[in-house]
Amino acid sequence: MKKLSRMALRFFNTLSEKIEEFEPLEGNTVRMYTCGPTVYHYVHIGNLRTFTFQDILRRWLRYRGYALRHVMNITDVDDKIIRNAMAQGKTIREYTAEYEKAFLEDATTLRLERPEFLVRATDHIPDMIEAILKLGEKGFTYQSEGSVYYRIAAFPEYGKLSHTDFSGQIAGARVDVDEYDKADARDFVLWKRRKDDEPYWDGPLGPGRPGWHIECSVMAMKYLGETIDIHAGGVDLTFPHHENEIAQSEALTGKPFARFWLHAEHLMVEGQKMAKSLGNFYTLRDLLAMGYQPEAIRYLLASVPYRKKLNFTFDGLKAAATAVERLRNFKLRLQTEPLAAGVSPEVSARTAQALRDFEEALDDDLNTAEALAAIFEYIREANTRMDAGALPAGNAAEALELLERFDRIFDVLRPGVSQAGISDEEVEALIAERAAARKARDFARADQIRAQLLEKGIVLEDTREGVRWKRK
Ligand code: AMP
Ligand code: ZN
């Protein structure tokens, strides 16, 4: 397929509040940091919306030829973790291990690529202590009752990411919890003194544990350098978390911390943000137990452009399942239907146009909805052509290539393991065996295979063009 000159890759940057052309600062490698999960519970599909956006971002950067150096943190120490671990008589690591493992399993189920560096806060405590001491030397901290705080008044640019003027209200009010009122700026805790018999780390700052914000500054700069290309997370992290990361990092280095800040909007349920604290959440496991396919969930989470709110409904999830089925059926049709000989230049041009539309949509701040529209419009037209015998065999390869490129990003076509425990590959193998049995006039075996598949929720349909199948 020929490529015409195209518009550059561009993202909306929360820092500038503008769409900006993106290129990495150094060479061909994108240095990216994304805030990962707090492992005190199973992640919910709201969290997974943000992680799916980050996955689409990764994949699109690679599609455009960049190499990636991506760090994601695992927040494995905070107030809730300490509280829950103590209540269960476990160490922090014993307590978080289960949820960290569950997160990784969920990520795999949703086909989220593993970042190059997946790093735990608790593996970087000495680095954090060092950073806090350095901030102290530079005059950005003060101590109070054994805890160390960041003095926001010492960083005049505070507020530049969330575009808020905090100058009237930053006179030393302190906060030492990790979750607090997001309406006002407070001096935030860098090192929190140990209370009672809490687990703790010892060192020059005294017995305690790091605040949440310092972990991201420290781990980002440790693995990626002082100025990184992209920093991403959910929109609720803009303030105070990311604002605080900027305050810490830029106070330490005197250099811009991140060039591009990308924030994903929330997944909503009935007008409210899905949140653990509101109790209005579904985990991935909940939805799988209800019989939904991971690919349908992935499709749904990816289908709404990341800067738009995603209103979660079961109708929406069912529509996503149907969309995935349409995509797969089209692919199967291309692979199995006997097509007339020849090549149509018109079809070739149409396929190339669909690819251009798809790519341009994703270059445009990852407009996944437009990218999907380009593919579905193409599929609708191609199906009509096939019905009319007007999609010659010589065009099938390019149509399949279009699907392959689509799937490099959306990743919903390749076989998955269903709830019934049968993969698409296994289904296809049994269908082939059934075809062979029928050819050998062993109808008993053919019927047996059909029944066996039906038991696993797979319905076969014998059409003029061959066998089609779907999951019940
Ligand atoms: P947490 O585990 O609470 O630290 O959150 C992990 C990620 O999920 C962060 O980037 C949050 O911004 C994001 N997040 C939390 N709730 C939602 C939601 N309802 N929709 C989208 N992203 C969310
Ligand atoms: Zn973070």
Tab-separated table of C-alpha atoms and ligand atoms in Angstrom:
chain	number	residue	atom	x	y	z
A	1	MET	CA	0.000	0.000	0.000
A	2	LYS	CA	1.350	3.409	-0.969
A	3	LYS	CA	1.767	6.060	1.652
A	4	LEU	CA	1.091	9.687	0.910
A	5	SER	CA	2.631	12.486	2.929
A	6	ARG	CA	0.797	12.771	6.213
A	7	MET	CA	0.245	15.057	9.131
A	8	ALA	CA	2.475	14.549	12.099
A	9	LEU	CA	1.633	12.560	15.188
A	10	ARG	CA	0.129	14.905	17.736
A	11	PHE	CA	-1.213	14.817	21.264
A	12	PHE	CA	-3.144	17.116	23.516
A	13	ASN	CA	-0.704	18.251	26.173
A	14	THR	CA	-2.325	19.076	29.519
A	15	LEU	CA	0.634	21.322	30.325
A	16	SER	CA	0.172	23.636	27.325
A	17	GLU	CA	-3.540	22.884	26.876
A	18	LYS	CA	-2.792	22.558	23.170
A	19	ILE	CA	-2.513	19.884	20.550
A	20	GLU	CA	1.216	19.587	19.877
A	21	GLU	CA	3.280	17.640	17.377
A	22	PHE	CA	5.110	14.848	19.088
A	23	GLU	CA	8.691	13.778	18.655
A	24	PRO	CA	10.975	12.307	21.272
A	25	LEU	CA	13.644	14.557	22.674
A	26	GLU	CA	16.511	12.216	21.934
A	27	GLY	CA	16.796	9.958	18.913
A	28	ASN	CA	14.120	7.428	18.204
A	29	THR	CA	13.269	6.294	21.705
A	30	VAL	CA	10.242	7.547	23.578
A	31	ARG	CA	10.836	7.751	27.310
A	32	MET	CA	7.481	7.411	28.972
A	33	TYR	CA	6.221	7.118	32.539
A	34	THR	CA	2.715	6.059	33.472
A	35	CYS	CA	1.264	5.887	36.964
A	36	GLY	CA	0.324	2.311	37.731
A	37	PRO	CA	-2.085	0.734	40.193
A	38	THR	CA	-2.204	0.919	43.960
A	39	VAL	CA	-2.223	-2.761	44.811
A	40	TYR	CA	-4.660	-2.984	47.700
A	41	HIS	CA	-7.572	-4.402	45.746
A	42	TYR	CA	-8.368	-5.825	42.319
A	43	VAL	CA	-8.283	-3.076	39.723
A	44	HIS	CA	-11.678	-2.082	38.332
A	45	ILE	CA	-12.556	-1.436	34.713
A	46	GLY	CA	-12.214	2.329	35.310
A	47	ASN	CA	-8.549	1.817	36.159
A	48	LEU	CA	-8.330	-0.512	33.190
A	49	ARG	CA	-9.695	2.157	30.901
A	50	THR	CA	-6.691	4.305	31.737
A	51	PHE	CA	-4.307	1.356	31.368
A	52	THR	CA	-5.884	0.435	28.032
A	53	PHE	CA	-5.366	3.998	26.811
A	54	GLN	CA	-1.714	3.693	27.814
A	55	ASP	CA	-1.504	0.418	25.900
A	56	ILE	CA	-2.979	1.992	22.764
A	57	LEU	CA	-0.506	4.862	23.155
A	58	ARG	CA	2.418	2.427	23.413
A	59	ARG	CA	1.283	0.461	20.405
A	60	TRP	CA	0.702	3.541	18.288
A	61	LEU	CA	4.129	4.973	19.098
A	62	ARG	CA	5.680	1.691	18.021
A	63	TYR	CA	3.533	1.536	14.897
A	64	ARG	CA	4.996	4.931	14.016
A	65	GLY	CA	8.474	3.502	14.283
A	66	TYR	CA	9.562	4.594	17.739
A	67	ALA	CA	11.285	2.427	20.296
A	68	LEU	CA	9.912	2.559	23.805
A	69	ARG	CA	11.386	2.912	27.217
A	70	HIS	CA	8.290	2.852	29.361
A	71	VAL	CA	8.205	2.773	33.154
A	72	MET	CA	5.091	1.922	35.140
A	73	ASN	CA	5.109	2.002	38.908
A	74	ILE	CA	3.318	-0.285	41.276
A	75	THR	CA	2.248	1.680	44.346
A	76	ASP	CA	2.721	-0.946	47.023
A	77	VAL	CA	2.826	1.256	50.096
A	78	ASP	CA	0.219	3.756	51.271
A	79	ASP	CA	-2.147	4.279	54.185
A	80	LYS	CA	-4.728	1.750	53.007
A	81	ILE	CA	-2.120	-0.908	52.293
A	82	ILE	CA	-0.519	-0.475	55.705
A	83	ARG	CA	-3.900	-0.539	57.409
A	84	ASN	CA	-5.133	-3.642	55.588
A	85	ALA	CA	-1.831	-5.528	55.880
A	86	MET	CA	-1.745	-4.922	59.631
A	87	ALA	CA	-5.364	-5.946	60.033
A	88	GLN	CA	-4.573	-9.243	58.313
A	89	GLY	CA	-1.338	-9.780	60.197
A	90	LYS	CA	0.700	-9.701	57.012
A	91	THR	CA	3.800	-7.851	55.910
A	92	ILE	CA	3.271	-5.188	53.253
A	93	ARG	CA	4.798	-7.444	50.629
A	94	GLU	CA	2.715	-10.455	51.635
A	95	TYR	CA	-0.403	-8.346	51.436
A	96	THR	CA	0.326	-6.606	48.115
A	97	ALA	CA	1.717	-9.688	46.341
A	98	GLU	CA	-1.765	-11.096	45.750
A	99	TYR	CA	-3.087	-7.887	44.169
A	100	GLU	CA	0.031	-7.260	42.180
A	101	LYS	CA	-0.248	-10.748	40.728
A	102	ALA	CA	-3.953	-10.196	40.025
A	103	PHE	CA	-3.178	-6.914	38.268
A	104	LEU	CA	-0.612	-8.598	36.034
A	105	GLU	CA	-3.065	-11.379	35.226
A	106	ASP	CA	-5.775	-8.849	34.387
A	107	ALA	CA	-3.340	-6.918	32.211
A	108	THR	CA	-2.478	-10.104	30.329
A	109	THR	CA	-6.146	-11.018	29.920
A	110	LEU	CA	-6.803	-7.579	28.435
A	111	ARG	CA	-3.693	-7.890	26.251
A	112	LEU	CA	-2.018	-4.874	27.783
A	113	GLU	CA	1.616	-4.916	26.793
A	114	ARG	CA	4.061	-5.132	29.647
A	115	PRO	CA	6.048	-1.880	30.057
A	116	GLU	CA	9.804	-2.193	29.717
A	117	PHE	CA	10.132	-1.404	33.422
A	118	LEU	CA	7.519	-2.337	35.980
A	119	VAL	CA	8.833	-1.051	39.278
A	120	ARG	CA	7.651	-1.228	42.861
A	121	ALA	CA	7.762	1.729	45.201
A	122	THR	CA	9.053	-0.435	48.057
A	123	ASP	CA	12.080	-1.464	45.982
A	124	HIS	CA	13.160	2.189	45.750
A	125	ILE	CA	12.976	3.509	49.302
A	126	PRO	CA	16.705	4.434	49.542
A	127	ASP	CA	16.404	6.397	46.262
A	128	MET	CA	13.442	8.276	47.701
A	129	ILE	CA	15.234	9.058	50.953
A	130	GLU	CA	18.154	10.419	48.947
A	131	ALA	CA	15.839	12.625	46.870
A	132	ILE	CA	14.089	13.969	49.968
A	133	LEU	CA	17.439	14.814	51.576
A	134	LYS	CA	18.487	16.613	48.407
A	135	LEU	CA	15.243	18.575	48.350
A	136	GLY	CA	16.005	19.524	51.948
A	137	GLU	CA	19.466	20.798	51.022
A	138	LYS	CA	17.866	22.965	48.359
A	139	GLY	CA	15.401	24.445	50.850
A	140	PHE	CA	12.204	22.819	49.598
A	141	THR	CA	11.306	20.876	52.731
A	142	TYR	CA	10.598	21.306	56.399
A	143	GLN	CA	10.087	18.902	59.259
A	144	SER	CA	7.151	18.727	61.574
A	145	GLU	CA	6.464	16.118	64.239
A	146	GLY	CA	8.918	13.715	62.661
A	147	SER	CA	7.468	13.948	59.150
A	148	VAL	CA	9.003	15.816	56.212
A	149	TYR	CA	6.866	18.079	54.034
A	150	TYR	CA	7.357	19.770	50.675
A	151	ARG	CA	7.074	23.536	50.947
A	152	ILE	CA	4.856	24.484	48.018
A	153	ALA	CA	5.534	28.190	48.523
A	154	ALA	CA	9.171	27.506	47.528
A	155	PHE	CA	8.081	26.445	44.031
A	156	PRO	CA	6.431	29.457	42.372
A	157	GLU	CA	5.362	27.458	39.326
A	158	TYR	CA	3.113	25.239	41.435
A	159	GLY	CA	-0.234	24.965	39.645
A	160	LYS	CA	1.113	25.128	36.091
A	161	LEU	CA	-0.153	21.687	35.113
A	162	SER	CA	-3.660	22.023	36.508
A	163	HIS	CA	-3.737	25.695	35.442
A	164	THR	CA	-4.749	26.864	38.858
A	165	ASP	CA	-3.503	29.879	40.747
A	166	PHE	CA	-2.770	28.611	44.218
A	167	SER	CA	-0.769	31.636	45.298
A	168	GLY	CA	-3.401	32.794	47.782
A	169	GLN	CA	-3.613	29.531	49.693
A	170	ILE	CA	-0.232	27.941	50.037
A	171	ALA	CA	0.857	29.286	53.362
A	172	GLY	CA	1.916	26.103	55.031
A	173	ALA	CA	-1.264	24.097	55.578
A	174	ARG	CA	-0.109	20.512	55.730
A	175	VAL	CA	-1.533	17.217	54.676
A	176	ASP	CA	-0.003	13.864	55.400
A	177	VAL	CA	-2.515	11.443	53.964
A	178	ASP	CA	-2.423	10.147	50.423
A	179	GLU	CA	-5.998	10.954	49.578
A	180	TYR	CA	-7.214	14.427	50.321
A	181	ASP	CA	-9.516	17.155	49.232
A	182	LYS	CA	-8.596	18.116	45.696
A	183	ALA	CA	-9.862	21.671	45.892
A	184	ASP	CA	-6.895	23.235	47.637
A	185	ALA	CA	-3.141	23.027	47.542
A	186	ARG	CA	-1.358	21.860	50.649
A	187	ASP	CA	2.176	21.158	51.614
A	188	PHE	CA	2.340	17.452	50.999
A	189	VAL	CA	4.175	14.796	52.892
A	190	LEU	CA	7.437	13.431	51.512
A	191	TRP	CA	8.316	11.225	54.449
A	192	LYS	CA	5.687	10.177	56.900
A	193	ARG	CA	6.711	9.387	60.440
A	194	ARG	CA	5.861	5.922	61.727
A	195	LYS	CA	2.728	5.755	63.850
A	196	ASP	CA	2.301	3.187	66.613
A	197	ASP	CA	3.469	-0.225	65.481
A	198	GLU	CA	3.200	0.407	61.738
A	199	PRO	CA	5.719	-1.224	59.417
A	200	TYR	CA	8.454	1.289	58.582
A	201	TRP	CA	11.782	1.971	56.939
A	202	ASP	CA	14.643	3.427	58.890
A	203	GLY	CA	17.397	5.816	57.833
A	204	PRO	CA	18.489	9.428	58.010
A	205	LEU	CA	14.879	10.649	57.939
A	206	GLY	CA	13.944	8.551	60.944
A	207	PRO	CA	11.491	5.626	61.047
A	208	GLY	CA	8.696	6.110	58.553
A	209	ARG	CA	7.606	5.603	54.983
A	210	PRO	CA	7.594	7.705	51.831
A	211	GLY	CA	4.601	9.735	50.648
A	212	TRP	CA	2.934	8.660	47.436
A	213	HIS	CA	4.122	11.473	45.159
A	214	ILE	CA	7.862	11.095	45.644
A	215	GLU	CA	7.877	7.533	44.324
A	216	CYS	CA	6.895	8.603	40.815
A	217	SER	CA	9.411	11.461	40.568
A	218	VAL	CA	12.203	9.217	41.778
A	219	MET	CA	11.437	6.171	39.682
A	220	ALA	CA	10.743	8.210	36.541
A	221	MET	CA	14.073	10.013	36.737
A	222	LYS	CA	16.014	6.928	37.804
A	223	TYR	CA	15.042	4.942	34.707
A	224	LEU	CA	14.326	7.690	32.196
A	225	GLY	CA	16.503	10.705	32.979
A	226	GLU	CA	15.725	14.208	34.163
A	227	THR	CA	13.425	15.227	31.309
A	228	ILE	CA	11.090	12.564	29.973
A	229	ASP	CA	9.009	12.616	26.809
A	230	ILE	CA	5.573	11.531	28.023
A	231	HIS	CA	3.926	11.240	31.387
A	232	ALA	CA	0.436	9.789	31.485
A	233	GLY	CA	-2.301	8.803	33.906
A	234	GLY	CA	-5.953	9.234	34.684
A	235	VAL	CA	-7.349	12.766	34.769
A	236	ASP	CA	-7.810	12.642	38.561
A	237	LEU	CA	-4.038	12.468	38.923
A	238	THR	CA	-3.453	15.877	37.309
A	239	PHE	CA	-3.895	17.545	40.664
A	240	PRO	CA	-2.408	17.050	43.137
A	241	HIS	CA	-0.332	14.003	42.193
A	242	HIS	CA	1.213	15.174	38.932
A	243	GLU	CA	1.457	18.757	40.090
A	244	ASN	CA	3.435	17.451	43.060
A	245	GLU	CA	5.618	15.278	40.856
A	246	ILE	CA	6.540	18.382	38.846
A	247	ALA	CA	7.257	20.355	42.028
A	248	GLN	CA	9.568	17.627	43.347
A	249	SER	CA	11.357	16.776	40.119
A	250	GLU	CA	11.894	20.309	38.872
A	251	ALA	CA	13.056	21.455	42.296
A	252	LEU	CA	15.643	18.654	42.188
A	253	THR	CA	16.935	19.218	38.651
A	254	GLY	CA	15.963	22.731	37.609
A	255	LYS	CA	14.826	21.181	34.319
A	256	PRO	CA	11.394	20.483	32.831
A	257	PHE	CA	10.252	17.101	34.161
A	258	ALA	CA	7.954	15.850	31.399
A	259	ARG	CA	7.449	17.369	27.948
A	260	PHE	CA	4.006	15.886	27.261
A	261	TRP	CA	1.352	15.225	29.880
A	262	LEU	CA	-1.483	12.985	28.696
A	263	HIS	CA	-4.544	12.367	30.835
A	264	ALA	CA	-7.327	9.853	30.272
A	265	GLU	CA	-10.854	10.824	31.190
A	266	HIS	CA	-12.866	8.671	33.511
A	267	LEU	CA	-15.001	5.691	32.954
A	268	MET	CA	-18.400	6.579	34.383
A	269	VAL	CA	-21.368	4.623	35.706
A	270	GLU	CA	-24.675	6.417	35.745
A	271	GLY	CA	-23.065	9.825	35.718
A	272	GLN	CA	-20.500	9.072	38.420
A	273	LYS	CA	-16.827	8.180	38.206
A	274	MET	CA	-16.308	4.464	38.751
A	275	ALA	CA	-14.365	4.280	41.987
A	276	LYS	CA	-13.542	1.803	44.686
A	277	SER	CA	-14.569	4.328	47.291
A	278	LEU	CA	-18.031	4.757	45.736
A	279	GLY	CA	-18.587	1.017	45.526
A	280	ASN	CA	-19.967	1.362	41.988
A	281	PHE	CA	-17.305	-0.717	40.330
A	282	TYR	CA	-16.872	-3.883	38.314
A	283	THR	CA	-13.589	-5.698	38.154
A	284	LEU	CA	-12.499	-7.460	35.001
A	285	ARG	CA	-13.123	-10.722	36.854
A	286	ASP	CA	-16.734	-9.705	37.549
A	287	LEU	CA	-17.389	-9.179	33.851
A	288	LEU	CA	-15.651	-12.394	32.800
A	289	ALA	CA	-17.706	-14.323	35.334
A	290	MET	CA	-20.816	-12.866	33.698
A	291	GLY	CA	-19.657	-14.426	30.424
A	292	TYR	CA	-18.215	-11.412	28.623
A	293	GLN	CA	-15.142	-11.918	26.480
A	294	PRO	CA	-11.907	-10.068	27.319
A	295	GLU	CA	-11.677	-8.901	23.712
A	296	ALA	CA	-15.112	-7.259	23.928
A	297	ILE	CA	-14.094	-5.489	27.132
A	298	ARG	CA	-10.814	-4.380	25.597
A	299	TYR	CA	-12.666	-3.141	22.525
A	300	LEU	CA	-15.133	-1.184	24.641
A	301	LEU	CA	-12.389	0.437	26.727
A	302	ALA	CA	-10.400	1.383	23.635
A	303	SER	CA	-13.293	2.537	21.480
A	304	VAL	CA	-13.973	5.903	23.115
A	305	PRO	CA	-11.173	8.458	22.541
A	306	TYR	CA	-9.230	8.774	25.759
A	307	ARG	CA	-10.071	12.428	26.402
A	308	LYS	CA	-13.806	11.695	26.392
A	309	LYS	CA	-15.660	10.208	29.320
A	310	LEU	CA	-16.665	6.616	28.742
A	311	ASN	CA	-20.123	5.849	30.001
A	312	PHE	CA	-20.126	2.173	30.943
A	313	THR	CA	-23.309	0.227	30.207
A	314	PHE	CA	-24.006	-3.431	29.511
A	315	ASP	CA	-25.634	-2.454	26.225
A	316	GLY	CA	-22.354	-0.803	25.295
A	317	LEU	CA	-20.461	-3.950	26.237
A	318	LYS	CA	-22.809	-6.108	24.162
A	319	ALA	CA	-22.366	-3.766	21.201
A	320	ALA	CA	-18.599	-4.113	21.627
A	321	ALA	CA	-18.935	-7.909	21.540
A	322	THR	CA	-20.939	-7.654	18.318
A	323	ALA	CA	-18.315	-5.348	16.808
A	324	VAL	CA	-15.541	-7.838	17.583
A	325	GLU	CA	-17.611	-10.604	16.032
A	326	ARG	CA	-18.139	-8.530	12.869
A	327	LEU	CA	-14.419	-7.967	12.572
A	328	ARG	CA	-13.651	-11.650	13.030
A	329	ASN	CA	-16.339	-12.773	10.615
A	330	PHE	CA	-14.997	-10.426	7.981
A	331	LYS	CA	-11.519	-11.833	8.422
A	332	LEU	CA	-12.821	-15.385	8.229
A	333	ARG	CA	-14.756	-14.534	5.113
A	334	LEU	CA	-11.644	-13.143	3.444
A	335	GLN	CA	-9.730	-16.255	4.364
A	336	THR	CA	-12.293	-18.862	3.426
A	337	GLU	CA	-14.626	-17.554	0.757
A	338	PRO	CA	-13.873	-18.616	-2.819
A	339	LEU	CA	-13.252	-15.296	-4.604
A	340	ALA	CA	-13.222	-14.609	-8.332
A	341	ALA	CA	-9.813	-14.396	-9.994
A	342	GLY	CA	-8.210	-11.033	-10.684
A	343	VAL	CA	-7.412	-7.768	-8.945
A	344	SER	CA	-9.544	-4.653	-8.795
A	345	PRO	CA	-7.585	-1.360	-8.754
A	346	GLU	CA	-10.700	0.279	-7.360
A	347	VAL	CA	-10.758	-2.060	-4.383
A	348	SER	CA	-7.015	-1.522	-3.897
A	349	ALA	CA	-7.530	2.232	-3.809
A	350	ARG	CA	-10.389	1.861	-1.349
A	351	THR	CA	-8.290	-0.350	0.943
A	352	ALA	CA	-5.402	2.123	0.843
A	353	GLN	CA	-7.807	4.923	1.677
A	354	ALA	CA	-9.165	3.013	4.682
A	355	LEU	CA	-5.627	2.504	5.960
A	356	ARG	CA	-4.854	6.202	5.553
A	357	ASP	CA	-8.022	7.175	7.393
A	358	PHE	CA	-7.211	4.725	10.172
A	359	GLU	CA	-3.662	6.031	10.564
A	360	GLU	CA	-4.643	9.677	10.374
A	361	ALA	CA	-7.248	9.192	13.069
A	362	LEU	CA	-4.728	7.688	15.467
A	363	ASP	CA	-2.114	10.343	14.637
A	364	ASP	CA	-4.757	12.846	15.674
A	365	ASP	CA	-4.377	12.463	19.441
A	366	LEU	CA	-5.341	8.774	19.278
A	367	ASN	CA	-8.832	9.249	17.929
A	368	THR	CA	-9.838	5.625	18.294
A	369	ALA	CA	-13.493	6.258	17.434
A	370	GLU	CA	-12.555	7.691	14.026
A	371	ALA	CA	-10.049	4.898	13.463
A	372	LEU	CA	-12.738	2.292	14.117
A	373	ALA	CA	-15.209	4.146	11.911
A	374	ALA	CA	-12.693	3.965	9.047
A	375	ILE	CA	-12.373	0.208	9.461
A	376	PHE	CA	-16.088	-0.505	9.828
A	377	GLU	CA	-17.028	1.602	6.846
A	378	TYR	CA	-14.506	-0.344	4.844
A	379	ILE	CA	-15.837	-3.672	6.094
A	380	ARG	CA	-19.398	-2.738	5.254
A	381	GLU	CA	-18.422	-1.833	1.701
A	382	ALA	CA	-16.198	-4.861	1.280
A	383	ASN	CA	-18.945	-7.201	2.498
A	384	THR	CA	-21.314	-5.695	-0.053
A	385	ARG	CA	-18.731	-6.204	-2.755
A	386	MET	CA	-18.174	-9.798	-1.693
A	387	ASP	CA	-21.910	-10.477	-1.779
A	388	ALA	CA	-21.884	-9.211	-5.356
A	389	GLY	CA	-18.761	-11.219	-6.283
A	390	ALA	CA	-16.917	-7.919	-6.808
A	391	LEU	CA	-14.022	-8.415	-4.441
A	392	PRO	CA	-11.489	-10.424	-6.427
A	393	ALA	CA	-9.018	-12.842	-4.863
A	394	GLY	CA	-6.133	-10.535	-5.758
A	395	ASN	CA	-7.431	-7.978	-3.257
A	396	ALA	CA	-7.804	-10.306	-0.295
A	397	ALA	CA	-4.188	-9.990	0.858
A	398	GLU	CA	-4.328	-6.213	1.133
A	399	ALA	CA	-7.634	-6.353	2.985
A	400	LEU	CA	-6.104	-8.838	5.394
A	401	GLU	CA	-3.100	-6.575	5.793
A	402	LEU	CA	-5.409	-3.713	6.710
A	403	LEU	CA	-6.926	-5.934	9.399
A	404	GLU	CA	-3.497	-6.972	10.596
A	405	ARG	CA	-2.471	-3.323	10.992
A	406	PHE	CA	-5.720	-2.534	12.758
A	407	ASP	CA	-5.091	-5.411	15.122
A	408	ARG	CA	-1.551	-4.313	15.966
A	409	ILE	CA	-3.281	-1.551	17.896
A	410	PHE	CA	-6.698	-2.863	18.908
A	411	ASP	CA	-5.670	-6.513	19.315
A	412	VAL	CA	-9.093	-8.099	19.371
A	413	LEU	CA	-8.922	-10.406	16.354
A	414	ARG	CA	-6.515	-13.066	17.422
A	415	PRO	CA	-7.851	-16.114	19.141
A	416	GLY	CA	-8.701	-15.834	22.781
A	417	VAL	CA	-9.615	-18.400	25.338
A	418	SER	CA	-13.329	-18.342	25.953
A	419	GLN	CA	-15.057	-18.915	29.253
A	420	ALA	CA	-15.900	-22.389	28.019
A	421	GLY	CA	-12.173	-22.961	27.767
A	422	ILE	CA	-11.881	-23.379	24.024
A	423	SER	CA	-9.702	-21.091	21.969
A	424	ASP	CA	-10.505	-19.881	18.472
A	425	GLU	CA	-7.631	-22.018	17.195
A	426	GLU	CA	-9.130	-25.133	18.755
A	427	VAL	CA	-12.505	-24.305	17.224
A	428	GLU	CA	-10.935	-23.882	13.804
A	429	ALA	CA	-9.059	-27.172	14.166
A	430	LEU	CA	-12.271	-29.016	15.032
A	431	ILE	CA	-14.088	-27.401	12.106
A	432	ALA	CA	-11.328	-28.567	9.788
A	433	GLU	CA	-11.595	-32.076	11.237
A	434	ARG	CA	-15.347	-32.005	10.740
A	435	ALA	CA	-14.923	-30.940	7.117
A	436	ALA	CA	-12.512	-33.820	6.566
A	437	ALA	CA	-14.959	-36.270	8.195
A	438	ARG	CA	-17.765	-35.079	5.955
A	439	LYS	CA	-15.575	-35.389	2.908
A	440	ALA	CA	-14.858	-38.969	3.931
A	441	ARG	CA	-18.648	-39.395	4.394
A	442	ASP	CA	-18.136	-40.088	8.102
A	443	PHE	CA	-21.251	-38.149	9.062
A	444	ALA	CA	-21.439	-39.637	12.525
A	445	ARG	CA	-18.049	-38.125	13.404
A	446	ALA	CA	-19.024	-34.806	11.782
A	447	ASP	CA	-22.181	-34.617	13.882
A	448	GLN	CA	-20.264	-35.554	16.975
A	449	ILE	CA	-17.901	-32.627	16.432
A	450	ARG	CA	-20.778	-30.245	15.886
A	451	ALA	CA	-22.356	-31.376	19.163
A	452	GLN	CA	-19.036	-31.161	20.970
A	453	LEU	CA	-18.615	-27.557	19.818
A	454	LEU	CA	-22.183	-26.679	20.718
A	455	GLU	CA	-21.552	-27.922	24.215
A	456	LYS	CA	-18.783	-25.361	24.444
A	457	GLY	CA	-21.072	-22.624	23.186
A	458	ILE	CA	-19.859	-22.645	19.581
A	459	VAL	CA	-22.532	-22.528	16.888
A	460	LEU	CA	-21.705	-23.660	13.365
A	461	GLU	CA	-23.452	-22.387	10.308
A	462	ASP	CA	-22.974	-24.173	6.990
A	463	THR	CA	-23.152	-21.597	4.235
A	464	ARG	CA	-22.540	-21.722	0.520
A	465	GLU	CA	-19.134	-20.241	1.148
A	466	GLY	CA	-18.178	-22.721	3.819
A	467	VAL	CA	-18.563	-23.006	7.548
A	468	ARG	CA	-18.978	-19.963	9.748
A	469	TRP	CA	-19.047	-20.110	13.498
A	470	LYS	CA	-19.819	-17.948	16.423
A	471	ARG	CA	-19.911	-18.086	20.158
A	472	LYS	CA	-23.371	-18.315	21.678
B	1	AMP	P1	-5.131	3.867	41.487
B	1	AMP	O1	-4.981	2.375	41.568
B	1	AMP	O2	-6.279	4.381	42.291
B	1	AMP	O3	-3.831	4.559	41.797
B	1	AMP	O4	-5.520	4.217	39.988
B	1	AMP	C1	-4.832	3.715	38.874
B	1	AMP	C2	-5.180	4.513	37.627
B	1	AMP	O5	-6.569	4.410	37.315
B	1	AMP	C3	-4.895	6.012	37.747
B	1	AMP	O6	-4.266	6.451	36.537
B	1	AMP	C4	-6.267	6.631	37.897
B	1	AMP	O7	-6.304	7.933	37.403
B	1	AMP	C5	-7.108	5.692	37.048
B	1	AMP	N1	-8.538	5.702	37.358
B	1	AMP	C6	-9.144	5.586	38.555
B	1	AMP	N2	-10.495	5.595	38.429
B	1	AMP	C7	-10.756	5.716	37.100
B	1	AMP	C8	-11.973	5.768	36.304
B	1	AMP	N3	-13.182	5.682	36.831
B	1	AMP	N4	-11.832	5.884	34.970
B	1	AMP	C9	-10.613	5.947	34.399
B	1	AMP	N5	-9.446	5.892	35.075
B	1	AMP	C10	-9.510	5.763	36.413
B	2	ZN	ZN	2.398	8.699	39.763
